[in-house]
Amino acid sequence: MKINYLFATLFGCCTLAASLASAQTVKIDSSYNNTYYQGRMELFVTLPQTPNAIVFLGNSITERGMWHELLPGKVVMNRGIGGDNTFGVLARIEPIIASKPSKLFLLIGINDIGRNLPVTVIAENYEKIVQRFIKGSPKTKLYLQSVLPMNDEILKAAYLKNKGHLIVELNEKIKAIASKYNLTFINLHEVFNDGKGNIKPELTIDGIHINPPAYVLWVDYLKKKKYL
């Protein structure tokens, strides 16, 4: 009996040590407040906060969208920040909420995945973003957009590769959040993927960011679904 207990104890210690060692090999980065983020925030402060605007909120994929040109005649605010994650969005949403947008299109999460944040943590942050908008601007129509697929064959950044399954997992959680709060979930992942889970090569410039034809496809899809 003592031998079995000793063996179990030793086995448990070895398992714990292995788990800790494994965890230490994965670097988790939740930072967001870099100089680029600060510069964008300074810009946003100088821009007019137009009530009832259509707001696109997210990271570089959102920031690079020429939304005013893609949506002529509509009042649009681009609130994308390259490199941003869910922590960064949580830190900067109050002015957007205060502007009382008519619609808000949210696309965030890929940088969290790239920085090895657990999907559960990303989803928790995502839900907090939703909750704060519902509380602060209940008349705003919220659209939760899925994270786009990537293409490992084109990607040069090794830290982003082999994470397609995490994108799928996060998108399922975003879809569940949309269902929980009776919001619209927009599955952009299926619009951009090649049927194998990768973004179509003709729609991306580097395996993660999208090109002008992809933005046109994006807006056309939103119009087709009558979200715009």
CSV table of C-alpha atoms in Angstrom, one decimal:
chain,number,residue,atom,x,y,z
A,1,MET,CA,0.0,0.0,0.0
A,2,LYS,CA,2.8,2.4,0.9
A,3,ILE,CA,4.6,1.5,-2.3
A,4,ASN,CA,1.4,2.3,-4.3
A,5,TYR,CA,0.9,5.6,-2.5
A,6,LEU,CA,4.6,6.5,-3.1
A,7,PHE,CA,4.3,5.7,-6.8
A,8,ALA,CA,1.1,7.7,-7.1
A,9,THR,CA,2.7,10.7,-5.4
A,10,LEU,CA,5.8,10.5,-7.6
A,11,PHE,CA,3.6,10.1,-10.7
A,12,GLY,CA,1.5,13.1,-9.7
A,13,CYS,CA,4.6,15.3,-9.1
A,14,CYS,CA,6.1,14.3,-12.4
A,15,THR,CA,2.8,15.0,-14.3
A,16,LEU,CA,2.5,18.5,-12.6
A,17,ALA,CA,6.1,19.3,-13.4
A,18,ALA,CA,5.6,18.3,-17.0
A,19,SER,CA,2.5,20.5,-17.2
A,20,LEU,CA,4.3,23.5,-15.7
A,21,ALA,CA,7.2,23.0,-18.1
A,22,SER,CA,4.9,22.8,-21.0
A,23,ALA,CA,3.0,25.9,-19.9
A,24,GLN,CA,6.3,27.8,-19.6
A,25,THR,CA,7.2,27.1,-23.2
A,26,VAL,CA,4.1,29.0,-24.4
A,27,LYS,CA,4.5,32.8,-24.1
A,28,ILE,CA,1.2,34.5,-23.4
A,29,ASP,CA,1.0,38.2,-24.2
A,30,SER,CA,-2.1,40.3,-23.3
A,31,SER,CA,-0.5,43.7,-23.9
A,32,TYR,CA,-2.0,46.2,-26.2
A,33,ASN,CA,-1.0,49.8,-25.1
A,34,ASN,CA,1.9,50.4,-27.4
A,35,THR,CA,2.9,53.6,-29.2
A,36,TYR,CA,0.8,52.7,-32.3
A,37,TYR,CA,-2.3,52.1,-30.1
A,38,GLN,CA,-1.7,55.4,-28.3
A,39,GLY,CA,-1.4,57.3,-31.6
A,40,ARG,CA,-4.6,55.9,-32.9
A,41,MET,CA,-6.4,56.8,-29.7
A,42,GLU,CA,-5.1,60.4,-29.9
A,43,LEU,CA,-6.5,60.5,-33.5
A,44,PHE,CA,-9.9,59.2,-32.3
A,45,VAL,CA,-10.1,61.9,-29.7
A,46,THR,CA,-9.6,64.6,-32.4
A,47,LEU,CA,-12.3,63.1,-34.7
A,48,PRO,CA,-16.0,64.0,-34.3
A,49,GLN,CA,-18.0,61.4,-32.4
A,50,THR,CA,-21.0,61.4,-34.8
A,51,PRO,CA,-24.2,60.0,-33.2
A,52,ASN,CA,-26.0,57.2,-35.1
A,53,ALA,CA,-23.0,56.3,-37.2
A,54,ILE,CA,-22.1,52.9,-38.4
A,55,VAL,CA,-19.0,51.8,-36.5
A,56,PHE,CA,-16.4,49.2,-37.6
A,57,LEU,CA,-14.4,48.1,-34.5
A,58,GLY,CA,-11.4,45.8,-34.5
A,59,ASN,CA,-7.8,45.4,-35.4
A,60,SER,CA,-5.7,46.0,-38.5
A,61,ILE,CA,-8.1,44.1,-40.7
A,62,THR,CA,-10.8,46.6,-39.8
A,63,GLU,CA,-8.4,49.6,-39.8
A,64,ARG,CA,-7.3,48.9,-43.4
A,65,GLY,CA,-10.9,49.0,-44.7
A,66,MET,CA,-11.8,52.0,-46.8
A,67,TRP,CA,-15.3,52.0,-45.3
A,68,HIS,CA,-16.2,55.5,-46.4
A,69,GLU,CA,-15.4,54.7,-50.0
A,70,LEU,CA,-17.1,51.3,-49.8
A,71,LEU,CA,-20.2,52.8,-48.2
A,72,PRO,CA,-20.8,56.1,-49.9
A,73,GLY,CA,-23.5,58.2,-48.5
A,74,LYS,CA,-23.4,56.5,-45.1
A,75,VAL,CA,-21.9,58.0,-41.9
A,76,VAL,CA,-19.2,55.5,-41.0
A,77,MET,CA,-16.5,55.5,-38.2
A,78,ASN,CA,-13.5,53.3,-38.6
A,79,ARG,CA,-12.3,52.3,-35.1
A,80,GLY,CA,-9.7,49.7,-36.1
A,81,ILE,CA,-6.3,49.6,-34.5
A,82,GLY,CA,-3.5,47.4,-36.0
A,83,GLY,CA,-2.4,44.8,-33.5
A,84,ASP,CA,-5.3,45.3,-31.1
A,85,ASN,CA,-6.8,42.5,-29.1
A,86,THR,CA,-9.8,42.0,-26.9
A,87,PHE,CA,-8.0,43.7,-23.9
A,88,GLY,CA,-7.4,46.8,-26.0
A,89,VAL,CA,-11.0,47.0,-27.2
A,90,LEU,CA,-12.2,46.7,-23.6
A,91,ALA,CA,-10.0,49.6,-22.7
A,92,ARG,CA,-11.2,51.9,-25.4
A,93,ILE,CA,-14.9,51.3,-26.0
A,94,GLU,CA,-16.4,53.9,-23.7
A,95,PRO,CA,-16.2,56.8,-26.2
A,96,ILE,CA,-17.7,54.6,-28.9
A,97,ILE,CA,-20.5,53.6,-26.6
A,98,ALA,CA,-21.1,57.3,-25.7
A,99,SER,CA,-21.5,58.1,-29.4
A,100,LYS,CA,-24.5,55.8,-29.5
A,101,PRO,CA,-23.8,54.2,-32.9
A,102,SER,CA,-26.8,52.9,-35.0
A,103,LYS,CA,-24.8,49.8,-35.8
A,104,LEU,CA,-21.5,48.3,-34.7
A,105,PHE,CA,-19.6,45.6,-36.6
A,106,LEU,CA,-17.1,43.9,-34.3
A,107,LEU,CA,-14.2,41.8,-35.5
A,108,ILE,CA,-11.6,41.0,-32.9
A,109,GLY,CA,-9.6,38.0,-31.6
A,110,ILE,CA,-6.9,36.9,-34.1
A,111,ASN,CA,-4.2,38.8,-32.3
A,112,ASP,CA,-5.3,37.3,-29.0
A,113,ILE,CA,-4.9,33.8,-30.6
A,114,GLY,CA,-1.5,34.9,-32.1
A,115,ARG,CA,-0.3,35.8,-28.6
A,116,ASN,CA,-1.4,32.4,-27.2
A,117,LEU,CA,-4.2,33.7,-25.1
A,118,PRO,CA,-6.6,30.9,-24.2
A,119,VAL,CA,-9.8,30.8,-26.2
A,120,THR,CA,-11.8,30.8,-23.0
A,121,VAL,CA,-10.1,34.1,-21.9
A,122,ILE,CA,-10.7,35.7,-25.3
A,123,ALA,CA,-14.4,34.7,-25.2
A,124,GLU,CA,-14.8,36.1,-21.7
A,125,ASN,CA,-13.4,39.4,-22.9
A,126,TYR,CA,-15.6,39.3,-26.0
A,127,GLU,CA,-18.7,38.8,-23.8
A,128,LYS,CA,-17.6,41.7,-21.6
A,129,ILE,CA,-17.4,44.0,-24.7
A,130,VAL,CA,-20.9,42.9,-25.7
A,131,GLN,CA,-22.3,43.4,-22.2
A,132,ARG,CA,-20.9,46.9,-22.0
A,133,PHE,CA,-22.4,47.9,-25.3
A,134,ILE,CA,-25.8,46.5,-24.4
A,135,LYS,CA,-25.8,48.3,-21.1
A,136,GLY,CA,-24.4,51.6,-22.4
A,137,SER,CA,-26.1,51.8,-25.8
A,138,PRO,CA,-29.0,49.4,-25.9
A,139,LYS,CA,-30.4,50.8,-29.2
A,140,THR,CA,-27.2,50.0,-31.1
A,141,LYS,CA,-27.5,47.0,-33.4
A,142,LEU,CA,-24.6,44.8,-32.7
A,143,TYR,CA,-23.1,42.5,-35.3
A,144,LEU,CA,-20.6,39.9,-34.1
A,145,GLN,CA,-18.3,38.9,-37.0
A,146,SER,CA,-16.4,35.7,-37.0
A,147,VAL,CA,-12.6,35.8,-37.1
A,148,LEU,CA,-11.3,35.3,-40.6
A,149,PRO,CA,-9.4,32.2,-41.6
A,150,MET,CA,-5.6,32.4,-42.3
A,151,ASN,CA,-3.4,30.6,-44.8
A,152,ASP,CA,-0.4,28.8,-43.4
A,153,GLU,CA,1.2,28.3,-46.8
A,154,ILE,CA,1.4,32.0,-47.3
A,155,LEU,CA,2.0,33.2,-43.7
A,156,LYS,CA,5.6,34.2,-42.9
A,157,ALA,CA,5.0,34.7,-39.2
A,158,ALA,CA,5.7,31.3,-37.6
A,159,TYR,CA,3.9,32.3,-34.4
A,160,LEU,CA,0.6,32.5,-36.3
A,161,LYS,CA,0.8,29.1,-38.0
A,162,ASN,CA,-1.1,26.0,-37.1
A,163,LYS,CA,-3.8,27.9,-35.3
A,164,GLY,CA,-6.7,27.4,-37.6
A,165,HIS,CA,-8.4,25.1,-35.1
A,166,LEU,CA,-8.3,27.8,-32.5
A,167,ILE,CA,-10.0,30.2,-34.9
A,168,VAL,CA,-12.8,27.7,-35.4
A,169,GLU,CA,-13.1,27.2,-31.6
A,170,LEU,CA,-13.2,30.9,-31.0
A,171,ASN,CA,-15.8,31.5,-33.7
A,172,GLU,CA,-18.1,28.9,-32.1
A,173,LYS,CA,-17.9,30.8,-28.8
A,174,ILE,CA,-18.6,34.1,-30.6
A,175,LYS,CA,-21.6,32.4,-32.2
A,176,ALA,CA,-22.8,31.2,-28.8
A,177,ILE,CA,-22.4,34.7,-27.4
A,178,ALA,CA,-24.5,36.1,-30.2
A,179,SER,CA,-27.2,33.5,-29.6
A,180,LYS,CA,-27.1,34.2,-25.8
A,181,TYR,CA,-27.8,37.9,-26.3
A,182,ASN,CA,-30.0,37.6,-29.3
A,183,LEU,CA,-27.5,39.3,-31.6
A,184,THR,CA,-26.6,38.8,-35.2
A,185,PHE,CA,-23.6,36.5,-35.9
A,186,ILE,CA,-21.9,37.1,-39.2
A,187,ASN,CA,-19.9,34.1,-40.4
A,188,LEU,CA,-17.2,35.8,-42.5
A,189,HIS,CA,-15.1,32.7,-42.0
A,190,GLU,CA,-17.2,30.7,-44.5
A,191,VAL,CA,-17.2,33.7,-46.9
A,192,PHE,CA,-13.4,33.8,-47.2
A,193,ASN,CA,-12.3,30.2,-46.7
A,194,ASP,CA,-11.4,27.9,-49.6
A,195,GLY,CA,-13.4,24.9,-48.3
A,196,LYS,CA,-10.4,23.6,-46.4
A,197,GLY,CA,-10.3,26.2,-43.6
A,198,ASN,CA,-7.8,28.5,-45.3
A,199,ILE,CA,-8.4,32.0,-46.6
A,200,LYS,CA,-8.5,31.9,-50.4
A,201,PRO,CA,-5.0,33.0,-51.7
A,202,GLU,CA,-6.6,35.5,-54.1
A,203,LEU,CA,-8.2,37.3,-51.1
A,204,THR,CA,-5.1,37.8,-49.0
A,205,ILE,CA,-1.8,39.7,-49.2
A,206,ASP,CA,0.1,37.8,-46.6
A,207,GLY,CA,-2.0,34.9,-45.3
A,208,ILE,CA,-3.8,37.0,-42.7
A,209,HIS,CA,-4.6,40.5,-44.0
A,210,ILE,CA,-7.0,40.9,-46.8
A,211,ASN,CA,-6.7,42.8,-50.1
A,212,PRO,CA,-9.1,45.3,-51.8
A,213,PRO,CA,-11.2,42.7,-53.6
A,214,ALA,CA,-11.8,41.0,-50.2
A,215,TYR,CA,-13.1,44.2,-48.7
A,216,VAL,CA,-15.5,44.5,-51.6
A,217,LEU,CA,-16.6,40.9,-51.1
A,218,TRP,CA,-17.1,41.7,-47.4
A,219,VAL,CA,-19.3,44.7,-47.9
A,220,ASP,CA,-21.2,43.0,-50.7
A,221,TYR,CA,-21.9,40.1,-48.3
A,222,LEU,CA,-23.1,42.5,-45.6
A,223,LYS,CA,-25.4,44.2,-48.1
A,224,LYS,CA,-26.7,40.9,-49.4
A,225,LYS,CA,-27.6,39.9,-45.9
A,226,LYS,CA,-29.2,43.3,-45.4
A,227,TYR,CA,-27.0,44.2,-42.5
A,228,LEU,CA,-26.1,47.4,-44.3
